[in-house]
Coordinates of C-alpha atoms in Angstrom, one line a residue:
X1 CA 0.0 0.0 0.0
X2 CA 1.4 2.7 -1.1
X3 CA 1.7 6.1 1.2
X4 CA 3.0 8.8 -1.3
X5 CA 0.0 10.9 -2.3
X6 CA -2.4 7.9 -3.3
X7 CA -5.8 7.5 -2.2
X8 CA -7.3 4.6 -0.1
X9 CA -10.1 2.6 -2.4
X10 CA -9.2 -1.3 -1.3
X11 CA -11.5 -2.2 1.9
X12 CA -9.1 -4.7 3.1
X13 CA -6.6 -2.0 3.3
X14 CA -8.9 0.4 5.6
X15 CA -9.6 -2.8 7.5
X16 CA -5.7 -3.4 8.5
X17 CA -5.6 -0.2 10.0
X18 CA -8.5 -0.7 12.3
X19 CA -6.2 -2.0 14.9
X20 CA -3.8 0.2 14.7
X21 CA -6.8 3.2 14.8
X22 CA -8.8 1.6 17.8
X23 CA -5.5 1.7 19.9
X24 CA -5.3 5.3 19.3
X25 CA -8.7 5.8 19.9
X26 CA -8.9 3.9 23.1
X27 CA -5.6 6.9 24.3
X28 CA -7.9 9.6 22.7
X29 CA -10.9 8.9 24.4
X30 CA -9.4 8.4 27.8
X31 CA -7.8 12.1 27.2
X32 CA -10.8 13.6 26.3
X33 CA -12.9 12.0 29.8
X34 CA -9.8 13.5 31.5
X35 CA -10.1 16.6 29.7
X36 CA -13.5 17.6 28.6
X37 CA -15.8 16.1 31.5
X38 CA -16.5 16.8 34.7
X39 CA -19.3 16.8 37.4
X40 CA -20.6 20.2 36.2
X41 CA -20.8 21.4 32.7
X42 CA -19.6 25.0 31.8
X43 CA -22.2 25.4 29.0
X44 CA -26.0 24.2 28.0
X45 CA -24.6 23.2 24.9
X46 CA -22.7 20.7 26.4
X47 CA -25.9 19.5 29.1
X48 CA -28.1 19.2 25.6
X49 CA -25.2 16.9 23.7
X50 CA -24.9 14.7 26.4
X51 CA -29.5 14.9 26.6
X52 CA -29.5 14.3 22.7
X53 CA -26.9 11.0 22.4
X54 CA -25.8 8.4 24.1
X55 CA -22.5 9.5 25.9
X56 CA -19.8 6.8 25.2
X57 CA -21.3 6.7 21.5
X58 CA -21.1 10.6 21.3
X59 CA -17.9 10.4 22.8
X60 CA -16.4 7.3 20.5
X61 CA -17.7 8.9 17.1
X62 CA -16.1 12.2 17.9
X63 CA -12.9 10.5 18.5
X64 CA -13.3 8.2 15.8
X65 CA -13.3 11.1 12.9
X66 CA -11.0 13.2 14.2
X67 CA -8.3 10.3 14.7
X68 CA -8.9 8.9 11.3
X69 CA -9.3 12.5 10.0
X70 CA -5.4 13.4 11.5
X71 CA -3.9 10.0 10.3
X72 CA -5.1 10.1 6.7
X73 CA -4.5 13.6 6.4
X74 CA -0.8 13.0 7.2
X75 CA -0.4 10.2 4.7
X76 CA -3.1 10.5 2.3
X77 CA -4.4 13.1 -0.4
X78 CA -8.6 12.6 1.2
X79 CA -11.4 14.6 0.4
X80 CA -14.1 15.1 2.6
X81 CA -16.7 13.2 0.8
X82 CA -14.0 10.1 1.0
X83 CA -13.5 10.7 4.6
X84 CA -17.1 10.5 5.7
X85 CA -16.7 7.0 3.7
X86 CA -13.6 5.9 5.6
X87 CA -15.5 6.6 9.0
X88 CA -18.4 4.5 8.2
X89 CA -16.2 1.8 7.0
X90 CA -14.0 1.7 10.1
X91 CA -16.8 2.5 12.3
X92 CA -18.3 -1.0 11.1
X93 CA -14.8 -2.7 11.8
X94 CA -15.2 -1.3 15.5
X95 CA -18.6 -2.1 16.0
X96 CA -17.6 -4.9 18.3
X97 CA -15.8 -2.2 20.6
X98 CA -18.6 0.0 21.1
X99 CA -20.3 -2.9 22.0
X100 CA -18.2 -4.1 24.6
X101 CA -19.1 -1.1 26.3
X102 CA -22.6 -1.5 26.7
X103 CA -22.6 -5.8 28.2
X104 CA -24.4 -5.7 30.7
X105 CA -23.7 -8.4 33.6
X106 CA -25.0 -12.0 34.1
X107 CA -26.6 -12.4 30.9
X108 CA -25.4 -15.7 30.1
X109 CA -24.6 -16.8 33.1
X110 CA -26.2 -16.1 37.0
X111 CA -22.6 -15.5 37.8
X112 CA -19.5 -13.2 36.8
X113 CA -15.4 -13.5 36.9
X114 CA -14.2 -11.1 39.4
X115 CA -10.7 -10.4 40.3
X116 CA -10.0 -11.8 43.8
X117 CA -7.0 -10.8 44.8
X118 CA -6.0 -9.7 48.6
X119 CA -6.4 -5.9 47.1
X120 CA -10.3 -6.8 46.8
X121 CA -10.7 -8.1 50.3
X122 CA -9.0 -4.9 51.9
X123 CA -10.7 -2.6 49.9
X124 CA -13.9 -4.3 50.5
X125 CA -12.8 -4.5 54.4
X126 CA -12.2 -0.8 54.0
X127 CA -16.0 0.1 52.8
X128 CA -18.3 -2.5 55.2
X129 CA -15.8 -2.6 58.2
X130 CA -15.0 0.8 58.5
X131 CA -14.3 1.2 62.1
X132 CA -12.1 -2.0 62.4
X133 CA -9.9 -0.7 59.0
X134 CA -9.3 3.0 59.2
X135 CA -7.3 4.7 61.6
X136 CA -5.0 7.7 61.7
X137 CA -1.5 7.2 61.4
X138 CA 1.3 9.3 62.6
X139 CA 1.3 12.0 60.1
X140 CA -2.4 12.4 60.8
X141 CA -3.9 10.9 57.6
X142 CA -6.4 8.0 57.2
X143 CA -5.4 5.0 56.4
X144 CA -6.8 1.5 55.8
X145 CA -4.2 -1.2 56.7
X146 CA -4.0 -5.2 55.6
X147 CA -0.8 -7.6 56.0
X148 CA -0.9 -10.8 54.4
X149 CA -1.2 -13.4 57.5
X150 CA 1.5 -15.7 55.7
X151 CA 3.9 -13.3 55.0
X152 CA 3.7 -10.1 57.5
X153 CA 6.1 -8.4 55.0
X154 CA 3.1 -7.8 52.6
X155 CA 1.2 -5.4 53.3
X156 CA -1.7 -2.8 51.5
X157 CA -2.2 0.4 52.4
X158 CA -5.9 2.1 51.3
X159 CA -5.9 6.3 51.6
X160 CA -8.6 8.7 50.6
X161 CA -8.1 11.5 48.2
X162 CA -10.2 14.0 46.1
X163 CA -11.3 13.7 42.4
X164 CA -9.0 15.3 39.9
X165 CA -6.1 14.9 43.1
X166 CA -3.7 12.7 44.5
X167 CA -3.5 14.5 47.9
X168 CA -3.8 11.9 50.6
X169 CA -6.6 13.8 53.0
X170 CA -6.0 13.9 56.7
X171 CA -8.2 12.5 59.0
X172 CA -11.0 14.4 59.7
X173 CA -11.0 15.6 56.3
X174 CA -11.3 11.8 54.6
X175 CA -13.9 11.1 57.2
X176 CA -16.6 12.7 55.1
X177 CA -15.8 9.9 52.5
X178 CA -16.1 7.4 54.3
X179 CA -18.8 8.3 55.9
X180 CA -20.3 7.2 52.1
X181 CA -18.5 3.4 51.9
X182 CA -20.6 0.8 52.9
X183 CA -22.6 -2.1 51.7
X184 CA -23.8 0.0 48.2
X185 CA -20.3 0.9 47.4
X186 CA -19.0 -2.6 48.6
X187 CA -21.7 -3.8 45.5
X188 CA -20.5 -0.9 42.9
X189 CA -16.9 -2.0 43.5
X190 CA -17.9 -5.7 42.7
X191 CA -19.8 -4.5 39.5
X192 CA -17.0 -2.3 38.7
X193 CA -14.4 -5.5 39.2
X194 CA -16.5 -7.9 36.7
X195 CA -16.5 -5.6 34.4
X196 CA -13.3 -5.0 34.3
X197 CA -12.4 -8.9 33.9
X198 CA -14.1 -8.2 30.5
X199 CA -10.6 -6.1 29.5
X200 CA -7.8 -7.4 28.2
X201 CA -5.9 -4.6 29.3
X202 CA -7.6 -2.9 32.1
X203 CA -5.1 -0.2 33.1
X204 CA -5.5 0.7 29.6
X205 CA -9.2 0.3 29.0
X206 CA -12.5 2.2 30.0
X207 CA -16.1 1.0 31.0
X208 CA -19.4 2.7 30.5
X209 CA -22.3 1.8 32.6
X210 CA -25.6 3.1 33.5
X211 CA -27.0 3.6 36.6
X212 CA -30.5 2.5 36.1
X213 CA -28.4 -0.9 35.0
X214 CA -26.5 -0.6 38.3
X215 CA -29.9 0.0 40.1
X216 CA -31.0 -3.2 38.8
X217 CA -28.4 -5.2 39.4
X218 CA -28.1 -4.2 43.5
X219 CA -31.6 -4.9 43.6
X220 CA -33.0 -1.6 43.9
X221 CA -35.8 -1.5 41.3
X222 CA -37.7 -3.2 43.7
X223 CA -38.0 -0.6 45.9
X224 CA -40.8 1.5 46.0
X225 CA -39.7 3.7 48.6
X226 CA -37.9 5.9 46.7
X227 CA -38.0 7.8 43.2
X228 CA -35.8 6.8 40.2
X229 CA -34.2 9.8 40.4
X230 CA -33.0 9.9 44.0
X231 CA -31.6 6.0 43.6
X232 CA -29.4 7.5 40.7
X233 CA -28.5 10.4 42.9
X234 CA -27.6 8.0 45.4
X235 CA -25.7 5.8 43.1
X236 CA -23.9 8.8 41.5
X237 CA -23.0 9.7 45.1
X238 CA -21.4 6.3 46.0
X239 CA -19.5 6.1 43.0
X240 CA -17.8 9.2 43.7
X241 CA -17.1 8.0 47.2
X242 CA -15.5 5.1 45.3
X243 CA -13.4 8.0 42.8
X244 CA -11.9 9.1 46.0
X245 CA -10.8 5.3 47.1
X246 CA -6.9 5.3 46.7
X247 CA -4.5 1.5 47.0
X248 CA -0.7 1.2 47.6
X249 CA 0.6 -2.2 48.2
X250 CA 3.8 -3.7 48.6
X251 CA 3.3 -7.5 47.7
X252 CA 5.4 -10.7 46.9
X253 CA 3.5 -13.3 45.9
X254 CA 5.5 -16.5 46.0
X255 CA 9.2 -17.6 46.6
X256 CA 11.1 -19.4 44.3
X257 CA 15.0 -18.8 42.7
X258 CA 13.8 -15.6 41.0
X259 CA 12.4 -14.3 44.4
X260 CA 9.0 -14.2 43.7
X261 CA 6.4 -11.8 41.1
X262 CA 6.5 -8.3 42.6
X263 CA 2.9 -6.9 42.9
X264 CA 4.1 -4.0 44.7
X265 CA 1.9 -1.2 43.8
X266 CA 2.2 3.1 43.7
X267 CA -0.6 5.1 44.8
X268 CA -3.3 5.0 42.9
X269 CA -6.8 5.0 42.4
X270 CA -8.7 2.4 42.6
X271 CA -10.7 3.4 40.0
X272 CA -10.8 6.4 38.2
X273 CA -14.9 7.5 38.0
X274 CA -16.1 10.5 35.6
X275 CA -20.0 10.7 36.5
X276 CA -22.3 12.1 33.8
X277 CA -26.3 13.0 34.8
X278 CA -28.4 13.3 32.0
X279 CA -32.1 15.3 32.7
X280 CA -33.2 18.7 32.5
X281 CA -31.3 21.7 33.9
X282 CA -32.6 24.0 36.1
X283 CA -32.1 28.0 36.0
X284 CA -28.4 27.4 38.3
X285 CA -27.1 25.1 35.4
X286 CA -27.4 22.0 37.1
X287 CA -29.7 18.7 37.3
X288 CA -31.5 17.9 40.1
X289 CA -33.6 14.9 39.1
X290 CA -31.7 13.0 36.7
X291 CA -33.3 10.7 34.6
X292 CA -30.2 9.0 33.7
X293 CA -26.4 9.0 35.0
X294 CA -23.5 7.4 33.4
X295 CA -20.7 6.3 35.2
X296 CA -17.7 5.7 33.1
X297 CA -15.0 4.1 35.2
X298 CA -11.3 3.4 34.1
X299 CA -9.1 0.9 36.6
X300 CA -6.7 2.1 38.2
X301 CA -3.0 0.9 38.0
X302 CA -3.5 -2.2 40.3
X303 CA -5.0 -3.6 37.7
X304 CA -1.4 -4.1 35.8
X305 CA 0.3 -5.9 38.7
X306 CA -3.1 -8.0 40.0
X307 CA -5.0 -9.1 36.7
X308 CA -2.5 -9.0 34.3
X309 CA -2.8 -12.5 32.2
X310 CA 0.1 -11.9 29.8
X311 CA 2.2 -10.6 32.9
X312 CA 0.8 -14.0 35.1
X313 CA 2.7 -15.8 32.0
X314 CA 5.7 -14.3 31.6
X315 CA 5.9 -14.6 36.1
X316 CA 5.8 -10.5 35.8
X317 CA 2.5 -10.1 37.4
X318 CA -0.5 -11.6 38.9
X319 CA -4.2 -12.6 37.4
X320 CA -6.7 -14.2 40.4
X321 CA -10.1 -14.5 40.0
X322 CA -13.0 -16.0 40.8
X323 CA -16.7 -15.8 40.3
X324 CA -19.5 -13.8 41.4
X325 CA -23.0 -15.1 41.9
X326 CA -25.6 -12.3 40.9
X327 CA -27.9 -13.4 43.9
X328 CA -25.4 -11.9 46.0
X329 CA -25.8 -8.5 44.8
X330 CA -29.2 -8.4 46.0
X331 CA -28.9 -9.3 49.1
X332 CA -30.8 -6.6 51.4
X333 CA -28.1 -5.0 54.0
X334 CA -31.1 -4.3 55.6
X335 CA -32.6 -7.2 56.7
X336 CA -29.5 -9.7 55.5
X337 CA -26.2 -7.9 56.9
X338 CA -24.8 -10.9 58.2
X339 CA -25.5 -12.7 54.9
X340 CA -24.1 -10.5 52.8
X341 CA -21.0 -9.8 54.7
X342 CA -20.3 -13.8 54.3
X343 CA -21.0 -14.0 50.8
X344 CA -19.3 -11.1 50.2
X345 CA -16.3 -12.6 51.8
X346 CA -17.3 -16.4 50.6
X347 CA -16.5 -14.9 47.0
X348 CA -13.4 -13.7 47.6
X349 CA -11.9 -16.5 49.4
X350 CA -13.3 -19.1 47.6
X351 CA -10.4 -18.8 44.7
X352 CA -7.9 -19.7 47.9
X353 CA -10.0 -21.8 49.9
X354 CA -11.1 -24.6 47.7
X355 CA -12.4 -27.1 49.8
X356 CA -14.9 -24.5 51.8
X357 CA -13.5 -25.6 55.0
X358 CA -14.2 -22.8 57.9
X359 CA -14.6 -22.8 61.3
X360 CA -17.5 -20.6 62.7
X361 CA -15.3 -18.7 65.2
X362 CA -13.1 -17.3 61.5
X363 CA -16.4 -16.3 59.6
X364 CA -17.5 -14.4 62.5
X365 CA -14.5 -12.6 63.0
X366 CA -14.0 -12.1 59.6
X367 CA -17.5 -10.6 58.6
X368 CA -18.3 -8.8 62.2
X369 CA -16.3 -7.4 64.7
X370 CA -14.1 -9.0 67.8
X371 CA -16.0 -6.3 70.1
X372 CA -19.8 -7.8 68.8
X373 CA -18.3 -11.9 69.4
X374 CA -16.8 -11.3 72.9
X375 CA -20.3 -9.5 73.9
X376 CA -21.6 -12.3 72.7
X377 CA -19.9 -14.8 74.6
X378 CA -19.6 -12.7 77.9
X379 CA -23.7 -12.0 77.4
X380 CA -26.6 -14.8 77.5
X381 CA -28.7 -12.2 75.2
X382 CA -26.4 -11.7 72.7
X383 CA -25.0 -14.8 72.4
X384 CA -28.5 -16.2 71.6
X385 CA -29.0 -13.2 69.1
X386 CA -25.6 -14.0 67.4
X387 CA -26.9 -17.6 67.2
X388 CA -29.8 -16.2 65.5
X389 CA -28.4 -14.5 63.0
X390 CA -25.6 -16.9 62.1
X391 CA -28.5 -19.4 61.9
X392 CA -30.8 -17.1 59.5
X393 CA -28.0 -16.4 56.8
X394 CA -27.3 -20.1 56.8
X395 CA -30.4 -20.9 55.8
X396 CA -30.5 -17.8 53.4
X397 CA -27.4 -18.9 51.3
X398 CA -29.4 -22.6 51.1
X399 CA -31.8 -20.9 49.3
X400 CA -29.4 -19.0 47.4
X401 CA -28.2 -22.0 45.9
X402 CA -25.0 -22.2 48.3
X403 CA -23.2 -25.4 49.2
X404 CA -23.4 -26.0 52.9
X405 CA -22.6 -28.8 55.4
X406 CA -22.2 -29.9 58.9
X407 CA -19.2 -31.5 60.3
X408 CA -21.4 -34.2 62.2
X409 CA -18.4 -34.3 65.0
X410 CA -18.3 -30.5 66.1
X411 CA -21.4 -29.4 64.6
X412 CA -24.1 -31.7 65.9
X413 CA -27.9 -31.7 65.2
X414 CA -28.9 -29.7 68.0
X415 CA -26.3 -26.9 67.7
X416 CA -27.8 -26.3 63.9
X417 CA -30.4 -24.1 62.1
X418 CA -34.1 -24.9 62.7
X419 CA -33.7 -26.8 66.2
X420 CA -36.5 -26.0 68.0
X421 CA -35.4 -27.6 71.5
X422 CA -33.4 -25.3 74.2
X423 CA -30.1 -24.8 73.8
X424 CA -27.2 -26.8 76.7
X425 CA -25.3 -24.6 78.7
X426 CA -22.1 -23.6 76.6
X427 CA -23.4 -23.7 73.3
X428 CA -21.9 -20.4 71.7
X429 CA -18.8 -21.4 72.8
X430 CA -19.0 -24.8 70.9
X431 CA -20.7 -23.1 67.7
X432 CA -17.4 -21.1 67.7
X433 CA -15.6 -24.2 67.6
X434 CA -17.8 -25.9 65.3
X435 CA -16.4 -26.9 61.6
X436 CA -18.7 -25.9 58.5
X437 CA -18.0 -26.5 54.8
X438 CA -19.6 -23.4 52.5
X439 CA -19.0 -23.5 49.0
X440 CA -20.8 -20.8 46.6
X441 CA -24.2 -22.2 44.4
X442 CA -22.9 -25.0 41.6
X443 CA -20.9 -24.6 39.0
X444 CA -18.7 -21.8 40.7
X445 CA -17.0 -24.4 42.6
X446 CA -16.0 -26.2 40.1
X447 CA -14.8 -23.5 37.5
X448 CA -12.7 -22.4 40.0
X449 CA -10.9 -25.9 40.4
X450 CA -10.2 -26.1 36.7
X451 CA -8.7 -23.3 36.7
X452 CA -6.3 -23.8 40.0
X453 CA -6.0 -27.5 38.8
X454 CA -6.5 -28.1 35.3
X455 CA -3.4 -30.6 35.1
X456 CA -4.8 -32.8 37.8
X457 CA -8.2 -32.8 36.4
X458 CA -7.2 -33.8 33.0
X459 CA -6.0 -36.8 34.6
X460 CA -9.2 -37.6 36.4
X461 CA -12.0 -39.0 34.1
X462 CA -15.3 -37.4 34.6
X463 CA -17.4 -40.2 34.9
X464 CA -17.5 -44.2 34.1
X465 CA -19.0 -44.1 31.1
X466 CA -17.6 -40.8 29.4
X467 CA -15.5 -41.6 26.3
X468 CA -13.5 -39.0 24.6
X469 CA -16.1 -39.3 21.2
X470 CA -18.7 -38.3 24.0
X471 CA -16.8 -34.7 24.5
X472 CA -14.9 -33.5 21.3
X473 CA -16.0 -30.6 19.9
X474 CA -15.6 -29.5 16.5
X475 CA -14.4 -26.5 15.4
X476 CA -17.9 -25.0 13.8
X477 CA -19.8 -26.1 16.6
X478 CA -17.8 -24.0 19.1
X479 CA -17.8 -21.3 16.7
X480 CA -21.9 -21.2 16.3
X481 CA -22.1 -21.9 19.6
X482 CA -20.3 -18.5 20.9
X483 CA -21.8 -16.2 18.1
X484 CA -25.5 -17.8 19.4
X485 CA -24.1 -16.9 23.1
X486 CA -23.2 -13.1 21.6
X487 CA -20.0 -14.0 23.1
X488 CA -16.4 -12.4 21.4
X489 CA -13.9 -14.8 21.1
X490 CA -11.8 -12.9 23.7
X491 CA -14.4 -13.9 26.3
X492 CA -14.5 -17.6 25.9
X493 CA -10.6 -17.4 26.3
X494 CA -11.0 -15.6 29.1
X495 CA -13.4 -18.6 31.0
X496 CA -10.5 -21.2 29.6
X497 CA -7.3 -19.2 30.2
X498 CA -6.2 -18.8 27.3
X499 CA -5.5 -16.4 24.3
X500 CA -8.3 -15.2 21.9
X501 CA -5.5 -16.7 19.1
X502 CA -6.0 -20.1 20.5
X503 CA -9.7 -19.7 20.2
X504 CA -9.6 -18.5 16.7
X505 CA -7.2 -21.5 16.1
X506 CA -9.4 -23.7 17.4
X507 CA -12.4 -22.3 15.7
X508 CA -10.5 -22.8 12.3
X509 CA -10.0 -26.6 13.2
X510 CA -6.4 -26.0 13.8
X511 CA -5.9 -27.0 17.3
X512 CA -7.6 -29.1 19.2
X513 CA -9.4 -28.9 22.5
X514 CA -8.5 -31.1 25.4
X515 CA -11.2 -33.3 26.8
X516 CA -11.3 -30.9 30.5
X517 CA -11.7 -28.0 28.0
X518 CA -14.2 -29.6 25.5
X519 CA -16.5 -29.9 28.6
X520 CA -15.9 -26.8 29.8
X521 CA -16.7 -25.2 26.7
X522 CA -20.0 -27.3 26.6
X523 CA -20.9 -26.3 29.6
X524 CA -20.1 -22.6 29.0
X525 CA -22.1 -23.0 25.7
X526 CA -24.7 -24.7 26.5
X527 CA -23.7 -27.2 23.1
X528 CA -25.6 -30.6 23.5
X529 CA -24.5 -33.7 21.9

């Protein structure tokens, strides 16, 4: 192709420089969130744009033209009738991207890939156990501390700052902040980590989401109590308690002759948030009753060092996940804290803990307070309240689909949910020391073990009378079976850990599948044979 004063006319030639276009786009959009947008608008011109088009879409097209516009001008002789051509073109190449933007969650599946890594625990510590996390340190600003139990050397750090700023706030100042965490944001933080899983590159990617989609998926569009517009108020208000949420860590993960992957982390965001309200403006220029609000979040830096999959390869970074069930999303603080705060936690430590093994004494502490459990055992009342409780969001995660049962030596019949007799002396003191097995609902579980243990498991037949004809998968059938699911190649690879090349491979008939993944991929597919 030839660059010296010719013209563009062959398709396949504007096709090979989508790539190359969509990476600049991707920089130039992020410049122009940083730049352009903020939580008030200057103008009415602006407020009317955003009223009249769908923000990302707006934002992406504008973008679009002008980067194709200042890379053909430089090489090519291009009219303005030719450019318009070029756009729509390209714009068709890139329709997949703009998609990408608008997934929403647990379409497919009740359940969603989540980044697990210690980070997530701390900073979800740092939102629903506030008083146990933050503290003022010795140069008077807040700080949420966590140190790896196995190796005390690791250690994360969470700090509060302001939009646009990098300022760590002193103590009374960050108060006000988190005075706003709690279980919403704990929920938003969630949604924001499965949608990031969806990146290949997160650190370098961006995310649009509604919030009447984020209402939805926490549950609140049952609520009658309040107006549409004050839930997106309220959601807008969380998310830019979240925008203020900063993470440092300094992490080794492993120790071998090369001393370990260094996870070790700067301050940073953990997410970068612009918020957007759509509605009509008022005489002061702003919108008091929105009838819409985008949030468009960016991941912060973390993101490099903790769900890196390339970086996880090469032993230069880290990529742990697990999955999400959506029933845990809707969860009512209200009337469920206790369950949520274990599922919550469930989710997270279910990537390390595979066998589900707890004792009731580490759940407790985990989801409540030391304060609340030695009240409990120095206090009849509030043991028997505890009890209560403990028993209630048991029996809520059954119906939730959760995997749950009693170690029949320390966890007898009468010490369980739904026994109706009275209690012997000293039983809070023996539920502490009772064993329990909790595993989230089916098929989590078990996704999660092939992808901790996938050599093992190939070993292990699946059942007597499986035989490998029973499994194999062609290449068209996984192929018809993903475009069916609306899935992009790049998230089937994701589910099997591996590239989107192998896929396409694989889709081509060029590489097999192995029997563990030719069942996964069923499953994931829903392809009956």
């Amino acid at each position: 192709m030839s660059q010296d004063n010719s013209k563009l006319t062959n398709y396949n030639d504007i096709k090979e420089l989508s790539p190359s276009i969509l990476r600049e786009i991707q920089d130039n959009i992020k410049q122009v969130i940083r730049d352009k947008l903020s939580q008030y608008f200057p103008s009415d011109n602006a407020l009317s744009v955003l009223d009249n088009f769908d923000l990302f879409e707006a934002i992406f097209n504008e973008v679009l033209y002008s980067t194709i516009s200042s890379i053909f001008s430089a090489t090519y002789k291009i009219d303005e009738n030719n450019l318009q051509n070029y756009f729509h073109i390209i714009s068709s190449n890139l329709e997949g991207y703009r998609d990408s933007q608008k997934r929403s969650l647990f379409k497919s599946h009740p359940f969603e890939a989540i980044p697990t890594a210690a980070l997530m625990l701390s900073s979800i510590n740092s939102q629903i156990k506030k008083q146990e996390s933050w503290q003022k340190n010795e140069e008077g600003i807040a700080v949420a501390q966590h140190r790896a139990k196995g190796n005390p050397q690791n250690y994360i750090e969470h700090y509060i700052s302001t939009p646009g700023d990098i300022t760590l706030l002193p103590w009374n100042e960050a108060q006000q902040i988190i005075d706003k965490f709690g279980f919403n944001s704990a929920k938003l933080h969630l949604i924001f980590a499965a949608y990031t899983m969806e990146q290949s590159k997160p650190w370098e990617s961006l995310f649009s989401i509604k919030g009447s989609d984020l209402i939805e998926k926490i549950g609140w569009d049952k609520r009658t109590d309040l107006p549409k517009y004050q839930k997106l108020l309220e959601i807008a208000k969380t998310a830019f308690a979240l925008d203020c949420l900063l993470v440092k860590t300094v992490w080794i993960e492993g120790r071998n002759r090369k001393g370990g992957i260094n996870a070790s982390t700067p301050v940073g965001r953990m997410w970068n948030i612009t918020i957007v309200p759509y509605g009509q403006v008022n005489t002061s220029g702003k919108i008091e009753e929105p009838s819409e609000v985008q949030i468009i979040v960016q991941p912060g830096a973390w993101t490099k060092y903790f769900l890196n999959r390339a970086g996880a390869e090469s032993r230069e970074a880290l990529y742990q996940f697990g999955y999400l069930a959506q029933k845990v999303l809707e969860i009512d603080p209200y009337h469920e804290e206790l369950t949520l705060r274990l599922a919550i936690y469930l989710t997270l430590d279910s990537r390390v803990r595979l066998d589900g093994k707890y004792k009731v004494e580490e759940l407790l502490e985990i989801a409540l307070s030391k304060t609340e459990i030695d009240k409990a055992l120095s206090n009849f009342r509030r043991a028997y309240d505890l009890k209560q409780r403990w028993d209630n969001a048991l029996k809520y995660l059954l119906n939730l689909g959760w995997q749950i049962a009693f170690d029949p030596e320390t966890y007898p019949e009468w010490l369980r949910p739904d026994y109706t007799q009275k209690q012997p002396r000293g039983y809070f003191k023996k539920l502490l020391d009772a064993k329990i097995t909790i595993k989230p609902p089916h098929p989590i579980p078990e996704l999660i073990a092939s992808k901790v243990k996938p050599k093992v498991q190939q070993l292990q037949p699946k059942t007597k009378d499986t035989t490998p004809e029973d499994i194999k998968l062609t290449g068209s059938q996984v192929r018809e079976a993903r475009i069916a699911k609306g899935w992009p190649q790049t998230k089937l690879a994701s589910f099997l850990g591996v590239s989107q090349k192998f896929i396409s491979l694989v889709e081509r008939g060029e590489r097999p599948l192995s029997l563990q993944q030719a069942a996964y991929v069923r499953f994931l597919l829903d392809i009956k044979i």
